[in-house]
Amino acid sequence: MSHAQSHPSAIRRFLEAQSSAGLVLMAAAVGALVIANSPLGPGYAAMLHAYVGPLSLEHWINDGLMAVFFLLVGLEIKREVVDGQLSTWPRRVLPGIAAAGGMIVPALIYLAFNAGPTAAGWAIPAATDIAFALGVIALLGNRVPASLRVFLAALAIIDDLGAVLIIALFYTTDLSLPALAGAGAALAVLIGFNLLGVRRLSPYLLVGIVLWVLVLRSGIHATLAGVMLAFTIPMERTPGRSDHACVSPLHRLEHALHLPVSFLIVPVFGLANAAVPVLGLPPGALVAPVTLGVAAGLLLGKVGGVFGFASIAVRLGLADRPAHAGRLQMLGVALLCGIGFTMSIFITLLAFPSSPLIQAEAKIGVLAGSLISGLLGYFTLRWAKRDSGGNVR
């Protein structure tokens, strides 16, 4: 067994041993959906939109708490790139190629259903919701190889970064150049800390808060600040050492964030963002071009783009398939990438700011496509383990 497998990281331990956190996430999302479509719905929505200081409660959750989640995932990605499953170029290339396919194909499928004004929603099915995708993986425990879980985490991060770039380029109308410049300066300070060998976490976290504020004010999605901060946290290669013996700043921060992210931040996120009222809409909304385009983009586009591009890359020798992962398991993970949810809903609001009906149609498409993709992905991965008997296929 390689050293990368002998001392699993914080997220891998969560996915392997804490499936209850995934159950909490699913329960929170279902509960929010039920509340939003009950008599309590209007009051619940009003609470989420109530301002606490400069931001609404919903924005504090999506832009603040989720930046901490992305910080933890960013730490995991850096750890795997430096000293784990993504430490070779072929294994780094595969998530990038798969993520590109998972953005291009869904957008094309959406545009096949939509022309004219509704074409503005082309990016809605292009994003994978990392929280829910990893939540489904958590439910599967050890049925999914560690390398495949790392592949999904890496792909989802690249996918979300791509979505942030799309938002910045195509949906950002009030981009603040001074705030962007300030964010760049804060990032330079963090990189300077790393180069100077600063090992205390407090300087990184303090400047990270400043970075988050500046990214938020810049008009770019604030969760990007969490990933940027993660990549500047120092770590050392630790071949042959157990995870508990690792004391680098990156390892210490991973361990500190593990429980609050798994059992507080992620469920609160699901509770807030699944509160989508779907009742009371005209019947035509269920089969509108926007609804069908989003749902088909997530369900068919994601699996076709992620699985298709990844399979081609492996067949051409451009990348290695994740260790101990069969083709059916790769297909299951590609299906999970069709869980769009938060970023898809966020892009919906940006694409159709003045049309509540089209927003509702897109949200129905997001919910339907995400639900079907998640269920198919879950059962495909469960069946793949029994089918392969643990063998690589």
CSV table of C-alpha atoms in Angstrom, one decimal:
chain,number,residue,atom,x,y,z
A,1,MET,CA,0.0,0.0,0.0
A,2,SER,CA,1.3,3.4,-0.9
A,3,HIS,CA,1.9,6.1,1.6
A,4,ALA,CA,-0.9,8.1,0.0
A,5,GLN,CA,-3.3,5.4,1.1
A,6,SER,CA,-1.8,4.6,4.4
A,7,HIS,CA,-2.8,7.9,6.1
A,8,PRO,CA,-6.1,9.1,4.8
A,9,SER,CA,-6.9,12.8,4.9
A,10,ALA,CA,-9.7,14.5,6.8
A,11,ILE,CA,-12.2,14.4,3.9
A,12,ARG,CA,-11.4,10.8,3.2
A,13,ARG,CA,-11.9,9.8,6.8
A,14,PHE,CA,-15.2,11.7,6.7
A,15,LEU,CA,-16.3,9.9,3.6
A,16,GLU,CA,-15.2,6.5,4.8
A,17,ALA,CA,-16.3,6.6,8.5
A,18,GLN,CA,-18.9,9.4,8.8
A,19,SER,CA,-21.7,8.4,6.5
A,20,SER,CA,-24.1,9.9,9.0
A,21,ALA,CA,-23.0,13.3,8.0
A,22,GLY,CA,-24.3,12.6,4.5
A,23,LEU,CA,-27.6,11.4,6.0
A,24,VAL,CA,-27.8,14.7,7.9
A,25,LEU,CA,-27.3,16.6,4.7
A,26,MET,CA,-29.9,14.7,2.8
A,27,ALA,CA,-32.4,15.1,5.7
A,28,ALA,CA,-31.8,18.8,5.9
A,29,ALA,CA,-32.4,19.2,2.1
A,30,VAL,CA,-35.6,17.2,2.1
A,31,GLY,CA,-36.8,19.0,5.2
A,32,ALA,CA,-36.2,22.4,3.6
A,33,LEU,CA,-38.0,21.4,0.4
A,34,VAL,CA,-41.0,20.2,2.5
A,35,ILE,CA,-41.1,23.4,4.5
A,36,ALA,CA,-40.8,25.6,1.4
A,37,ASN,CA,-43.9,23.9,-0.1
A,38,SER,CA,-46.0,24.1,3.1
A,39,PRO,CA,-47.8,27.0,4.8
A,40,LEU,CA,-44.5,27.7,6.6
A,41,GLY,CA,-42.8,28.5,3.3
A,42,PRO,CA,-43.3,32.3,3.1
A,43,GLY,CA,-42.1,32.8,6.7
A,44,TYR,CA,-39.1,30.5,6.1
A,45,ALA,CA,-38.2,32.4,2.9
A,46,ALA,CA,-38.5,35.7,4.8
A,47,MET,CA,-36.2,34.4,7.5
A,48,LEU,CA,-33.5,33.4,4.9
A,49,HIS,CA,-33.8,36.8,3.2
A,50,ALA,CA,-33.6,38.8,6.5
A,51,TYR,CA,-30.4,40.8,6.8
A,52,VAL,CA,-27.9,40.2,9.5
A,53,GLY,CA,-25.5,43.1,9.2
A,54,PRO,CA,-24.4,43.7,5.6
A,55,LEU,CA,-25.7,40.4,4.2
A,56,SER,CA,-28.9,38.3,4.3
A,57,LEU,CA,-28.8,35.1,6.3
A,58,GLU,CA,-28.9,33.2,3.0
A,59,HIS,CA,-25.8,35.0,1.7
A,60,TRP,CA,-24.0,34.4,5.0
A,61,ILE,CA,-24.6,30.7,4.5
A,62,ASN,CA,-23.7,30.5,0.8
A,63,ASP,CA,-20.9,33.0,0.7
A,64,GLY,CA,-19.5,32.7,4.2
A,65,LEU,CA,-20.0,29.3,5.6
A,66,MET,CA,-19.5,27.6,2.3
A,67,ALA,CA,-16.2,29.4,1.8
A,68,VAL,CA,-15.0,27.4,4.9
A,69,PHE,CA,-16.2,24.2,3.2
A,70,PHE,CA,-14.3,25.1,0.1
A,71,LEU,CA,-11.3,25.9,2.3
A,72,LEU,CA,-11.4,22.3,3.6
A,73,VAL,CA,-11.8,20.8,0.1
A,74,GLY,CA,-9.0,23.0,-1.2
A,75,LEU,CA,-6.7,21.7,1.5
A,76,GLU,CA,-7.6,18.2,0.5
A,77,ILE,CA,-6.9,18.9,-3.2
A,78,LYS,CA,-3.5,20.5,-2.3
A,79,ARG,CA,-2.6,17.5,-0.1
A,80,GLU,CA,-3.4,15.0,-2.8
A,81,VAL,CA,-1.6,17.0,-5.5
A,82,VAL,CA,1.6,17.4,-3.3
A,83,ASP,CA,1.6,14.0,-1.6
A,84,GLY,CA,-1.2,11.8,-2.7
A,85,GLN,CA,-3.5,10.5,-5.4
A,86,LEU,CA,-3.0,13.5,-7.7
A,87,SER,CA,0.8,13.7,-7.3
A,88,THR,CA,1.4,12.6,-10.9
A,89,TRP,CA,0.6,14.6,-14.0
A,90,PRO,CA,-1.6,11.9,-15.7
A,91,ARG,CA,-3.8,11.8,-12.6
A,92,ARG,CA,-4.0,15.6,-12.4
A,93,VAL,CA,-5.0,15.7,-16.0
A,94,LEU,CA,-8.0,13.4,-15.8
A,95,PRO,CA,-10.2,15.5,-13.4
A,96,GLY,CA,-9.4,18.6,-15.6
A,97,ILE,CA,-10.4,16.9,-18.8
A,98,ALA,CA,-13.5,15.4,-17.2
A,99,ALA,CA,-14.5,18.7,-15.7
A,100,ALA,CA,-14.2,20.4,-19.1
A,101,GLY,CA,-16.4,17.8,-20.7
A,102,GLY,CA,-18.9,18.2,-17.8
A,103,MET,CA,-19.2,21.9,-18.6
A,104,ILE,CA,-19.2,21.9,-22.4
A,105,VAL,CA,-21.7,19.1,-23.1
A,106,PRO,CA,-24.4,20.2,-20.6
A,107,ALA,CA,-24.3,23.8,-22.1
A,108,LEU,CA,-24.7,22.4,-25.6
A,109,ILE,CA,-27.6,20.2,-24.6
A,110,TYR,CA,-29.3,23.2,-22.9
A,111,LEU,CA,-28.9,25.3,-26.0
A,112,ALA,CA,-30.4,22.5,-28.1
A,113,PHE,CA,-33.7,23.2,-26.1
A,114,ASN,CA,-33.4,27.0,-25.9
A,115,ALA,CA,-32.8,29.9,-28.2
A,116,GLY,CA,-33.4,33.6,-28.0
A,117,PRO,CA,-33.7,35.2,-24.5
A,118,THR,CA,-33.7,31.9,-22.6
A,119,ALA,CA,-30.4,30.9,-24.1
A,120,ALA,CA,-28.9,33.1,-21.4
A,121,GLY,CA,-29.2,30.1,-19.0
A,122,TRP,CA,-26.7,28.0,-20.9
A,123,ALA,CA,-24.4,27.8,-17.9
A,124,ILE,CA,-27.1,26.6,-15.4
A,125,PRO,CA,-26.4,22.9,-15.9
A,126,ALA,CA,-22.6,23.3,-16.2
A,127,ALA,CA,-21.8,23.2,-12.4
A,128,THR,CA,-21.6,20.2,-10.0
A,129,ASP,CA,-22.7,20.7,-6.4
A,130,ILE,CA,-19.7,19.4,-4.5
A,131,ALA,CA,-21.5,19.3,-1.2
A,132,PHE,CA,-24.3,17.0,-2.3
A,133,ALA,CA,-22.1,14.9,-4.6
A,134,LEU,CA,-19.7,14.2,-1.7
A,135,GLY,CA,-22.7,13.7,0.5
A,136,VAL,CA,-23.9,10.8,-1.7
A,137,ILE,CA,-20.4,9.4,-1.7
A,138,ALA,CA,-20.4,9.5,2.1
A,139,LEU,CA,-23.5,7.3,2.1
A,140,LEU,CA,-21.6,4.6,0.2
A,141,GLY,CA,-18.8,4.4,2.6
A,142,ASN,CA,-16.1,1.9,1.6
A,143,ARG,CA,-17.9,0.8,-1.5
A,144,VAL,CA,-16.2,3.5,-3.5
A,145,PRO,CA,-12.3,3.4,-3.9
A,146,ALA,CA,-10.5,6.2,-2.2
A,147,SER,CA,-8.9,7.3,-5.4
A,148,LEU,CA,-12.3,7.7,-7.0
A,149,ARG,CA,-13.6,9.9,-4.2
A,150,VAL,CA,-10.5,12.0,-4.6
A,151,PHE,CA,-11.1,12.2,-8.3
A,152,LEU,CA,-14.7,13.4,-7.7
A,153,ALA,CA,-13.5,16.0,-5.2
A,154,ALA,CA,-10.9,17.3,-7.6
A,155,LEU,CA,-13.3,17.3,-10.6
A,156,ALA,CA,-15.9,19.1,-8.5
A,157,ILE,CA,-13.4,21.8,-7.4
A,158,ILE,CA,-12.2,22.3,-11.0
A,159,ASP,CA,-15.9,22.4,-12.1
A,160,ASP,CA,-16.8,25.0,-9.5
A,161,LEU,CA,-13.8,27.1,-10.3
A,162,GLY,CA,-14.9,26.9,-14.0
A,163,ALA,CA,-18.4,28.0,-12.9
A,164,VAL,CA,-16.9,31.0,-11.0
A,165,LEU,CA,-15.0,32.0,-14.1
A,166,ILE,CA,-18.1,31.7,-16.2
A,167,ILE,CA,-20.0,33.9,-13.7
A,168,ALA,CA,-17.2,36.5,-13.7
A,169,LEU,CA,-17.0,36.6,-17.5
A,170,PHE,CA,-20.6,36.3,-18.5
A,171,TYR,CA,-22.9,37.1,-15.6
A,172,THR,CA,-21.0,39.7,-13.6
A,173,THR,CA,-22.2,43.2,-14.5
A,174,ASP,CA,-20.7,45.2,-11.6
A,175,LEU,CA,-17.2,43.8,-11.3
A,176,SER,CA,-15.2,46.0,-8.9
A,177,LEU,CA,-11.6,46.4,-10.2
A,178,PRO,CA,-10.4,48.0,-6.9
A,179,ALA,CA,-11.7,45.0,-4.9
A,180,LEU,CA,-10.1,42.6,-7.3
A,181,ALA,CA,-6.8,44.4,-7.0
A,182,GLY,CA,-7.1,44.3,-3.2
A,183,ALA,CA,-7.9,40.5,-3.4
A,184,GLY,CA,-4.8,40.1,-5.5
A,185,ALA,CA,-2.7,41.9,-2.9
A,186,ALA,CA,-4.1,39.8,-0.1
A,187,LEU,CA,-3.3,36.6,-2.1
A,188,ALA,CA,0.3,37.9,-2.6
A,189,VAL,CA,0.7,38.4,1.1
A,190,LEU,CA,-0.5,34.8,1.7
A,191,ILE,CA,2.0,33.5,-0.8
A,192,GLY,CA,4.7,35.6,0.8
A,193,PHE,CA,3.9,34.0,4.2
A,194,ASN,CA,4.3,30.6,2.6
A,195,LEU,CA,7.6,31.5,0.9
A,196,LEU,CA,9.0,32.9,4.1
A,197,GLY,CA,8.2,29.7,6.0
A,198,VAL,CA,5.5,31.1,8.3
A,199,ARG,CA,4.0,28.0,10.0
A,200,ARG,CA,1.5,29.7,12.4
A,201,LEU,CA,-2.1,29.4,11.1
A,202,SER,CA,-3.4,32.7,12.6
A,203,PRO,CA,-1.7,35.0,10.1
A,204,TYR,CA,-3.0,33.0,7.2
A,205,LEU,CA,-6.6,33.0,8.6
A,206,LEU,CA,-6.6,36.7,9.4
A,207,VAL,CA,-5.4,37.6,5.9
A,208,GLY,CA,-7.8,35.0,4.6
A,209,ILE,CA,-10.8,36.8,6.1
A,210,VAL,CA,-9.6,40.0,4.4
A,211,LEU,CA,-9.3,38.1,1.1
A,212,TRP,CA,-12.9,36.8,1.5
A,213,VAL,CA,-14.3,40.3,2.1
A,214,LEU,CA,-12.4,41.6,-1.0
A,215,VAL,CA,-13.5,38.7,-3.2
A,216,LEU,CA,-17.1,39.2,-2.0
A,217,ARG,CA,-17.0,42.9,-2.8
A,218,SER,CA,-15.4,42.2,-6.2
A,219,GLY,CA,-18.5,40.7,-7.6
A,220,ILE,CA,-16.9,37.2,-7.9
A,221,HIS,CA,-18.4,34.4,-5.9
A,222,ALA,CA,-16.9,34.5,-2.4
A,223,THR,CA,-16.3,30.8,-2.0
A,224,LEU,CA,-13.3,31.2,-4.4
A,225,ALA,CA,-11.5,32.8,-1.5
A,226,GLY,CA,-11.6,29.6,0.4
A,227,VAL,CA,-9.8,27.7,-2.3
A,228,MET,CA,-7.3,30.5,-2.8
A,229,LEU,CA,-6.4,30.5,0.9
A,230,ALA,CA,-6.2,26.7,1.0
A,231,PHE,CA,-3.5,26.6,-1.7
A,232,THR,CA,-1.3,28.9,0.3
A,233,ILE,CA,-1.3,26.9,3.5
A,234,PRO,CA,2.1,25.2,4.0
A,235,MET,CA,2.5,21.4,4.1
A,236,GLU,CA,5.4,19.0,3.8
A,237,ARG,CA,5.6,15.6,2.1
A,238,THR,CA,5.2,12.8,4.7
A,239,PRO,CA,6.1,9.5,3.0
A,240,GLY,CA,5.9,6.6,5.5
A,241,ARG,CA,4.3,8.6,8.3
A,242,SER,CA,0.9,8.1,9.7
A,243,ASP,CA,-1.7,10.9,9.3
A,244,HIS,CA,-1.8,11.5,13.0
A,245,ALA,CA,2.0,12.1,13.0
A,246,CYS,CA,1.7,14.9,10.5
A,247,VAL,CA,1.9,18.3,12.2
A,248,SER,CA,2.2,20.7,9.2
A,249,PRO,CA,-0.2,23.7,9.2
A,250,LEU,CA,-2.3,22.1,6.4
A,251,HIS,CA,-2.8,18.9,8.4
A,252,ARG,CA,-3.7,20.8,11.6
A,253,LEU,CA,-6.2,23.0,9.8
A,254,GLU,CA,-7.8,19.9,8.1
A,255,HIS,CA,-8.3,18.2,11.4
A,256,ALA,CA,-9.8,21.3,13.0
A,257,LEU,CA,-12.3,21.9,10.2
A,258,HIS,CA,-13.4,18.2,9.8
A,259,LEU,CA,-16.3,18.0,12.3
A,260,PRO,CA,-17.8,21.5,12.0
A,261,VAL,CA,-17.8,21.3,8.2
A,262,SER,CA,-19.3,17.8,8.1
A,263,PHE,CA,-22.0,18.2,10.7
A,264,LEU,CA,-22.8,21.9,10.8
A,265,ILE,CA,-21.8,23.8,7.7
A,266,VAL,CA,-22.9,21.3,5.1
A,267,PRO,CA,-26.3,20.5,6.6
A,268,VAL,CA,-27.0,24.2,7.2
A,269,PHE,CA,-26.1,24.8,3.6
A,270,GLY,CA,-28.6,22.1,2.5
A,271,LEU,CA,-31.3,23.4,4.8
A,272,ALA,CA,-31.1,26.9,3.2
A,273,ASN,CA,-30.7,26.0,-0.4
A,274,ALA,CA,-33.2,23.3,-0.9
A,275,ALA,CA,-36.0,25.6,0.2
A,276,VAL,CA,-37.4,26.0,-3.4
A,277,PRO,CA,-41.2,26.3,-3.7
A,278,VAL,CA,-42.4,24.2,-6.7
A,279,LEU,CA,-46.1,24.1,-6.0
A,280,GLY,CA,-48.6,26.5,-7.5
A,281,LEU,CA,-46.8,26.9,-10.8
A,282,PRO,CA,-48.6,26.5,-14.2
A,283,PRO,CA,-48.6,22.9,-15.5
A,284,GLY,CA,-46.6,24.1,-18.5
A,285,ALA,CA,-43.7,24.9,-16.3
A,286,LEU,CA,-42.9,21.2,-15.9
A,287,VAL,CA,-42.2,20.8,-19.6
A,288,ALA,CA,-41.0,24.3,-20.6
A,289,PRO,CA,-37.8,24.5,-22.7
A,290,VAL,CA,-35.8,25.9,-19.8
A,291,THR,CA,-37.0,23.1,-17.4
A,292,LEU,CA,-36.2,20.4,-20.0
A,293,GLY,CA,-32.9,22.0,-21.0
A,294,VAL,CA,-31.6,22.2,-17.4
A,295,ALA,CA,-32.7,18.7,-16.4
A,296,ALA,CA,-31.4,17.1,-19.6
A,297,GLY,CA,-28.2,19.1,-19.3
A,298,LEU,CA,-27.5,17.8,-15.8
A,299,LEU,CA,-28.7,14.2,-16.3
A,300,LEU,CA,-27.4,13.5,-19.9
A,301,GLY,CA,-24.9,16.3,-20.4
A,302,LYS,CA,-22.9,15.7,-17.2
A,303,VAL,CA,-22.7,11.9,-17.5
A,304,GLY,CA,-21.9,12.2,-21.2
A,305,GLY,CA,-19.3,14.9,-20.8
A,306,VAL,CA,-17.6,13.6,-17.7
A,307,PHE,CA,-17.6,9.9,-18.5
A,308,GLY,CA,-17.1,10.4,-22.2
A,309,PHE,CA,-14.2,12.9,-22.0
A,310,ALA,CA,-12.6,10.8,-19.2
A,311,SER,CA,-12.9,7.6,-21.1
A,312,ILE,CA,-11.4,9.2,-24.3
A,313,ALA,CA,-8.5,10.7,-22.2
A,314,VAL,CA,-7.7,7.3,-20.7
A,315,ARG,CA,-8.0,5.4,-24.0
A,316,LEU,CA,-5.7,7.9,-25.7
A,317,GLY,CA,-3.2,7.6,-23.0
A,318,LEU,CA,-3.5,11.2,-21.8
A,319,ALA,CA,-4.4,10.2,-18.3
A,320,ASP,CA,-4.6,7.3,-15.9
A,321,ARG,CA,-7.9,5.9,-14.6
A,322,PRO,CA,-8.1,6.3,-10.8
A,323,ALA,CA,-6.6,3.3,-9.0
A,324,HIS,CA,-8.9,0.3,-8.3
A,325,ALA,CA,-11.8,2.1,-10.1
A,326,GLY,CA,-13.8,0.2,-12.7
A,327,ARG,CA,-15.6,1.7,-15.7
A,328,LEU,CA,-19.0,1.2,-14.0
A,329,GLN,CA,-17.8,3.0,-11.0
A,330,MET,CA,-16.5,5.8,-13.2
A,331,LEU,CA,-20.0,6.0,-14.7
A,332,GLY,CA,-21.6,6.2,-11.3
A,333,VAL,CA,-19.3,9.1,-10.3
A,334,ALA,CA,-20.2,10.8,-13.6
A,335,LEU,CA,-23.8,10.5,-12.8
A,336,LEU,CA,-23.2,12.1,-9.4
A,337,CYS,CA,-21.7,15.1,-11.3
A,338,GLY,CA,-25.2,15.7,-12.5
A,339,ILE,CA,-26.2,17.0,-9.1
A,340,GLY,CA,-26.2,20.7,-9.8
A,341,PHE,CA,-28.1,22.4,-7.0
A,342,THR,CA,-26.5,25.4,-5.4
A,343,MET,CA,-24.3,26.9,-8.1
A,344,SER,CA,-26.9,26.1,-10.7
A,345,ILE,CA,-29.6,27.9,-8.7
A,346,PHE,CA,-27.2,30.8,-8.2
A,347,ILE,CA,-26.5,31.1,-11.9
A,348,THR,CA,-30.3,30.9,-12.5
A,349,LEU,CA,-30.8,34.0,-10.5
A,350,LEU,CA,-28.1,35.8,-12.5
A,351,ALA,CA,-29.3,34.6,-15.9
A,352,PHE,CA,-33.0,35.6,-15.4
A,353,PRO,CA,-33.0,38.3,-12.8
A,354,SER,CA,-36.3,39.8,-13.9
A,355,SER,CA,-38.4,36.7,-14.6
A,356,PRO,CA,-39.6,34.8,-11.6
A,357,LEU,CA,-41.5,32.2,-13.8
A,358,ILE,CA,-38.4,31.3,-15.8
A,359,GLN,CA,-36.4,31.2,-12.5
A,360,ALA,CA,-38.9,28.7,-11.1
A,361,GLU,CA,-38.8,26.6,-14.3
A,362,ALA,CA,-35.0,26.5,-14.1
A,363,LYS,CA,-35.1,25.5,-10.4
A,364,ILE,CA,-37.5,22.7,-11.2
A,365,GLY,CA,-35.1,21.5,-13.9
A,366,VAL,CA,-32.2,21.7,-11.4
A,367,LEU,CA,-34.1,19.7,-8.7
A,368,ALA,CA,-35.4,17.1,-11.1
A,369,GLY,CA,-32.0,16.6,-12.9
A,370,SER,CA,-30.1,16.6,-9.6
A,371,LEU,CA,-32.4,14.1,-7.9
A,372,ILE,CA,-32.5,11.6,-10.8
A,373,SER,CA,-28.7,12.0,-11.3
A,374,GLY,CA,-28.0,11.5,-7.6
A,375,LEU,CA,-30.3,8.4,-7.3
A,376,LEU,CA,-28.8,6.8,-10.5
A,377,GLY,CA,-25.3,7.5,-9.4
A,378,TYR,CA,-25.9,6.1,-5.9
A,379,PHE,CA,-27.4,2.8,-7.1
A,380,THR,CA,-24.9,2.5,-9.9
A,381,LEU,CA,-22.0,2.7,-7.4
A,382,ARG,CA,-23.7,0.3,-5.1
A,383,TRP,CA,-24.3,-2.2,-7.9
A,384,ALA,CA,-20.8,-1.7,-9.3
A,385,LYS,CA,-19.2,-3.0,-6.1
A,386,ARG,CA,-21.2,-6.2,-6.1
A,387,ASP,CA,-20.8,-6.7,-9.8
A,388,SER,CA,-17.0,-6.3,-9.9
A,389,GLY,CA,-16.3,-8.1,-6.7
A,390,GLY,CA,-13.6,-5.6,-6.0
A,391,ASN,CA,-11.9,-6.2,-9.3
A,392,VAL,CA,-10.9,-3.4,-11.7
A,393,ARG,CA,-13.1,-3.2,-14.7
